Amino acid sequence: MGDIIVSFANWIWGTPMLVLLMGGGLILLFHSGFVPFRKIGHAISLLRGKYDDDLAPGQITSFQALSAAIAATVGLGNISGVAIAINMGGPGAIFWMWISAFVGMATKYYSCSLAIMFRGKDSAGTVQGGPMYVIEEGMGKKFKFLSIIFSVAGVIGLLAIFQANQLSAVFRAVMLEPAGIESTETVRWIIGITMMVLVAFVVLGGIKRIAAVASRLVPFMVALYFVTVLIIVGKNFVDVPEMLWLIISDAFTGKAAAGGVVGAVIITGARRAAFSNEAGIGTAPMVHGASKNREPIREGLIAMLGPFIDTIVVCTLTALVIMLTGVWQTTEADGVRLTLNAFESALPGIGKYLLMAAVLIFALSTMFTYSYYGHKCFNYLFGAKRADFYNYFYLITIVAGAVASLEVVISLVDGMYAIMAIPTMISTIYLAPKVKAAYKDYFERMDALK
């Protein structure tokens, strides 16, 4: 079964998926008139709450929505996802992660604007947002099969198995192995059950508790990781230009990649960027669709900051740490263990503990938000009355993720992400003219107020 999952993920993440995500994103970037670059200042003003409307429909503020979305994206994709990218595609894969992120800003802007524009109601009458409602409300009932495909893939792909796997790995490496405790099956089960209990406390409280916890954890989490990474980069600052040049040059030569094929480097970068910032996958529109906002364009502009923070800033810093310490060339470690080796090499004695603290917060905050995403997909498929059953299924799979192999876990998530991207990108491109019209109307009104 593991081999089938890995083969499927490798097959679906071929050239067609690259064309859909990168090509589709480029179309949206040009169609928008490069809004992500021109309106980033306005997006930051919006984020500060300058135009918040507490009476607008929705369950959380735009800042809480972005915090929850970043809690899901600024996470293990940035720590172990970057390590996996460098392992599989060499430093050049990071360049293609950058390109995917800039393109992804346009995708997020459109998809999250549409999440407010075409909100629907679940079987309990609660206002909901996300690609499944965008498709049904915006494209019509005849396209509902796309909503079902998205939701089925979301129920499986948005399980916290990758986070559980990597958190378990880092805990064993930092705390148990130095103490002489073997990583037996029993130990993995104990770690998995402990994680499940911690996550259950927040997850069973619903989106308001998830958003409240995420908006407190995310700033602290990002600050802790930033300070640690900047110390390491600062210690090796003279080598930074050389490393940045290596990222750019290797992107077009593929010398450090497995097989030395540039195409493989591009696919690796795009695949890891999709996992890291989730642009085009359809997850962020689900949480931004719950925002208290009457203005679709405002929500889209706030949402587009996600890929920039996540990939351009955080992933680049992680890549520099791995490359500056040289561990990517001297160790067989994969995923979070590779990043762990880099931190320990740069900051002996404390590096691994600082990373473990960051990984703990990253992983738990991502688990909280993913439960909400999966819950929404389950709600859409089976109705609001049965939706809470998903939470119990979700919590049980955390234990399974802690004991499974990394390759199978990441391939299952990758495969489901690819399936989710198909209906998300089709609906976003199809409805893009609606966003363009709303953008024109919004800024005409904003200019009139000046």
PDB file of C-alpha atoms in Angstrom, residues 84-214:
ATOM      1  CA  ILE A  84      13.149  17.594   1.874  1.00  0.00           C
ATOM      2  CA  ALA A  85      13.301  20.022  -1.091  1.00  0.00           C
ATOM      3  CA  ILE A  86      17.086  20.418  -0.774  1.00  0.00           C
ATOM      4  CA  ASN A  87      17.509  16.659  -0.303  1.00  0.00           C
ATOM      5  CA  MET A  88      15.455  15.823  -3.402  1.00  0.00           C
ATOM      6  CA  GLY A  89      16.166  18.757  -5.722  1.00  0.00           C
ATOM      7  CA  GLY A  90      19.317  20.433  -4.420  1.00  0.00           C
ATOM      8  CA  PRO A  91      19.522  24.155  -3.521  1.00  0.00           C
ATOM      9  CA  GLY A  92      17.972  25.080  -6.892  1.00  0.00           C
ATOM     10  CA  ALA A  93      14.613  23.784  -5.667  1.00  0.00           C
ATOM     11  CA  ILE A  94      14.470  26.807  -3.328  1.00  0.00           C
ATOM     12  CA  PHE A  95      14.539  29.196  -6.317  1.00  0.00           C
ATOM     13  CA  TRP A  96      11.497  27.468  -7.776  1.00  0.00           C
ATOM     14  CA  MET A  97       9.825  27.681  -4.359  1.00  0.00           C
ATOM     15  CA  TRP A  98      10.343  31.490  -4.589  1.00  0.00           C
ATOM     16  CA  ILE A  99       8.811  31.647  -8.060  1.00  0.00           C
ATOM     17  CA  SER A 100       5.881  29.503  -6.873  1.00  0.00           C
ATOM     18  CA  ALA A 101       5.370  31.859  -3.932  1.00  0.00           C
ATOM     19  CA  PHE A 102       5.177  35.051  -6.036  1.00  0.00           C
ATOM     20  CA  VAL A 103       2.788  33.302  -8.402  1.00  0.00           C
ATOM     21  CA  GLY A 104       0.963  31.895  -5.362  1.00  0.00           C
ATOM     22  CA  MET A 105       0.315  35.398  -4.024  1.00  0.00           C
ATOM     23  CA  ALA A 106      -1.880  36.057  -7.068  1.00  0.00           C
ATOM     24  CA  THR A 107      -3.633  32.687  -6.650  1.00  0.00           C
ATOM     25  CA  LYS A 108      -4.327  33.381  -2.955  1.00  0.00           C
ATOM     26  CA  TYR A 109      -5.600  36.886  -3.743  1.00  0.00           C
ATOM     27  CA  TYR A 110      -8.157  35.531  -6.235  1.00  0.00           C
ATOM     28  CA  SER A 111      -9.198  32.374  -4.357  1.00  0.00           C
ATOM     29  CA  CYS A 112      -9.691  34.150  -0.997  1.00  0.00           C
ATOM     30  CA  SER A 113     -11.567  37.066  -2.599  1.00  0.00           C
ATOM     31  CA  LEU A 114     -13.902  34.475  -4.134  1.00  0.00           C
ATOM     32  CA  ALA A 115     -14.284  32.770  -0.721  1.00  0.00           C
ATOM     33  CA  ILE A 116     -16.005  35.937   0.577  1.00  0.00           C
ATOM     34  CA  MET A 117     -17.797  36.708  -2.706  1.00  0.00           C
ATOM     35  CA  PHE A 118     -19.416  33.278  -2.968  1.00  0.00           C
ATOM     36  CA  ARG A 119     -20.108  32.123   0.564  1.00  0.00           C
ATOM     37  CA  GLY A 120     -22.671  29.406   1.065  1.00  0.00           C
ATOM     38  CA  LYS A 121     -24.568  27.931   3.989  1.00  0.00           C
ATOM     39  CA  ASP A 122     -24.184  24.482   5.472  1.00  0.00           C
ATOM     40  CA  SER A 123     -27.107  22.227   6.449  1.00  0.00           C
ATOM     41  CA  ALA A 124     -27.381  24.058   9.820  1.00  0.00           C
ATOM     42  CA  GLY A 125     -27.676  27.449   8.090  1.00  0.00           C
ATOM     43  CA  THR A 126     -24.205  28.664   9.175  1.00  0.00           C
ATOM     44  CA  VAL A 127     -22.387  30.879   6.663  1.00  0.00           C
ATOM     45  CA  GLN A 128     -19.384  28.982   5.242  1.00  0.00           C
ATOM     46  CA  GLY A 129     -16.613  29.708   2.728  1.00  0.00           C
ATOM     47  CA  GLY A 130     -14.154  27.668   0.727  1.00  0.00           C
ATOM     48  CA  PRO A 131     -13.663  26.236  -2.779  1.00  0.00           C
ATOM     49  CA  MET A 132     -16.613  23.839  -2.460  1.00  0.00           C
ATOM     50  CA  TYR A 133     -19.006  26.756  -1.815  1.00  0.00           C
ATOM     51  CA  VAL A 134     -17.291  28.967  -4.433  1.00  0.00           C
ATOM     52  CA  ILE A 135     -17.856  26.237  -7.045  1.00  0.00           C
ATOM     53  CA  GLU A 136     -21.477  25.620  -6.088  1.00  0.00           C
ATOM     54  CA  GLU A 137     -22.494  29.277  -5.605  1.00  0.00           C
ATOM     55  CA  GLY A 138     -20.294  30.827  -8.294  1.00  0.00           C
ATOM     56  CA  MET A 139     -20.184  28.204 -11.048  1.00  0.00           C
ATOM     57  CA  GLY A 140     -23.563  26.572 -10.443  1.00  0.00           C
ATOM     58  CA  LYS A 141     -24.967  23.223  -9.289  1.00  0.00           C
ATOM     59  CA  LYS A 142     -23.861  21.437 -12.457  1.00  0.00           C
ATOM     60  CA  PHE A 143     -20.255  21.757 -11.253  1.00  0.00           C
ATOM     61  CA  LYS A 144     -21.000  20.330  -7.791  1.00  0.00           C
ATOM     62  CA  PHE A 145     -18.996  17.187  -8.651  1.00  0.00           C
ATOM     63  CA  LEU A 146     -15.845  19.387  -8.420  1.00  0.00           C
ATOM     64  CA  SER A 147     -16.876  20.418  -4.882  1.00  0.00           C
ATOM     65  CA  ILE A 148     -17.263  16.751  -3.938  1.00  0.00           C
ATOM     66  CA  ILE A 149     -13.842  15.837  -5.392  1.00  0.00           C
ATOM     67  CA  PHE A 150     -12.251  18.692  -3.425  1.00  0.00           C
ATOM     68  CA  SER A 151     -13.984  17.749  -0.165  1.00  0.00           C
ATOM     69  CA  VAL A 152     -13.195  14.006  -0.380  1.00  0.00           C
ATOM     70  CA  ALA A 153      -9.498  14.760  -1.015  1.00  0.00           C
ATOM     71  CA  GLY A 154      -9.574  17.350   1.790  1.00  0.00           C
ATOM     72  CA  VAL A 155     -10.922  14.886   4.356  1.00  0.00           C
ATOM     73  CA  ILE A 156      -7.837  12.682   3.755  1.00  0.00           C
ATOM     74  CA  GLY A 157      -5.178  15.228   2.721  1.00  0.00           C
ATOM     75  CA  LEU A 158      -5.799  17.581   5.636  1.00  0.00           C
ATOM     76  CA  LEU A 159      -5.112  15.049   8.351  1.00  0.00           C
ATOM     77  CA  ALA A 160      -2.227  15.998  10.660  1.00  0.00           C
ATOM     78  CA  ILE A 161      -0.215  12.850   9.912  1.00  0.00           C
ATOM     79  CA  PHE A 162       2.851  14.689   8.540  1.00  0.00           C
ATOM     80  CA  GLN A 163       2.993  17.050  11.537  1.00  0.00           C
ATOM     81  CA  ALA A 164       2.578  14.142  13.956  1.00  0.00           C
ATOM     82  CA  ASN A 165       5.312  12.187  12.159  1.00  0.00           C
ATOM     83  CA  GLN A 166       7.859  15.016  12.240  1.00  0.00           C
ATOM     84  CA  LEU A 167       7.074  16.182  15.779  1.00  0.00           C
ATOM     85  CA  SER A 168       7.491  12.609  16.971  1.00  0.00           C
ATOM     86  CA  ALA A 169      10.829  12.350  15.080  1.00  0.00           C
ATOM     87  CA  VAL A 170      12.266  15.545  16.574  1.00  0.00           C
ATOM     88  CA  PHE A 171      11.145  14.653  20.108  1.00  0.00           C
ATOM     89  CA  ARG A 172      12.793  11.243  19.847  1.00  0.00           C
ATOM     90  CA  ALA A 173      16.012  12.741  18.425  1.00  0.00           C
ATOM     91  CA  VAL A 174      16.314  15.581  20.968  1.00  0.00           C
ATOM     92  CA  MET A 175      14.926  14.125  24.182  1.00  0.00           C
ATOM     93  CA  LEU A 176      14.870  10.335  24.047  1.00  0.00           C
ATOM     94  CA  GLU A 177      17.955   9.219  22.103  1.00  0.00           C
ATOM     95  CA  PRO A 178      20.452  11.296  24.200  1.00  0.00           C
ATOM     96  CA  ALA A 179      18.846   9.773  27.322  1.00  0.00           C
ATOM     97  CA  GLY A 180      19.450   6.271  25.939  1.00  0.00           C
ATOM     98  CA  ILE A 181      15.740   5.532  25.389  1.00  0.00           C
ATOM     99  CA  GLU A 182      15.155   3.468  22.233  1.00  0.00           C
ATOM    100  CA  SER A 183      12.524   4.547  19.692  1.00  0.00           C
ATOM    101  CA  THR A 184      10.442   1.418  20.042  1.00  0.00           C
ATOM    102  CA  GLU A 185       6.926   0.980  18.694  1.00  0.00           C
ATOM    103  CA  THR A 186       5.556   1.477  22.224  1.00  0.00           C
ATOM    104  CA  VAL A 187       7.416   4.777  22.647  1.00  0.00           C
ATOM    105  CA  ARG A 188       5.996   6.063  19.324  1.00  0.00           C
ATOM    106  CA  TRP A 189       2.480   5.111  20.390  1.00  0.00           C
ATOM    107  CA  ILE A 190       2.900   6.955  23.721  1.00  0.00           C
ATOM    108  CA  ILE A 191       4.134  10.107  21.908  1.00  0.00           C
ATOM    109  CA  GLY A 192       1.243   9.856  19.420  1.00  0.00           C
ATOM    110  CA  ILE A 193      -1.411   9.503  22.138  1.00  0.00           C
ATOM    111  CA  THR A 194       0.060  12.449  24.098  1.00  0.00           C
ATOM    112  CA  MET A 195      -0.086  14.654  20.975  1.00  0.00           C
ATOM    113  CA  MET A 196      -3.658  13.557  20.340  1.00  0.00           C
ATOM    114  CA  VAL A 197      -4.758  14.647  23.840  1.00  0.00           C
ATOM    115  CA  LEU A 198      -3.036  18.062  23.501  1.00  0.00           C
ATOM    116  CA  VAL A 199      -4.650  18.734  20.118  1.00  0.00           C
ATOM    117  CA  ALA A 200      -8.079  17.505  21.282  1.00  0.00           C
ATOM    118  CA  PHE A 201      -8.262  20.265  23.925  1.00  0.00           C
ATOM    119  CA  VAL A 202      -8.195  23.003  21.243  1.00  0.00           C
ATOM    120  CA  VAL A 203      -9.794  21.202  18.283  1.00  0.00           C
ATOM    121  CA  LEU A 204     -12.979  20.242  20.111  1.00  0.00           C
ATOM    122  CA  GLY A 205     -13.564  23.949  20.900  1.00  0.00           C
ATOM    123  CA  GLY A 206     -14.288  24.817  17.235  1.00  0.00           C
ATOM    124  CA  ILE A 207     -13.004  27.581  14.928  1.00  0.00           C
ATOM    125  CA  LYS A 208     -13.254  30.401  17.499  1.00  0.00           C
ATOM    126  CA  ARG A 209     -10.960  28.590  19.939  1.00  0.00           C
ATOM    127  CA  ILE A 210      -8.645  27.503  17.104  1.00  0.00           C
ATOM    128  CA  ALA A 211      -8.389  31.101  15.801  1.00  0.00           C
ATOM    129  CA  ALA A 212      -7.897  32.546  19.304  1.00  0.00           C
ATOM    130  CA  VAL A 213      -5.070  30.108  20.111  1.00  0.00           C
ATOM    131  CA  ALA A 214      -3.494  30.526  16.634  1.00  0.00           C
TER     132      ALA A 214
END
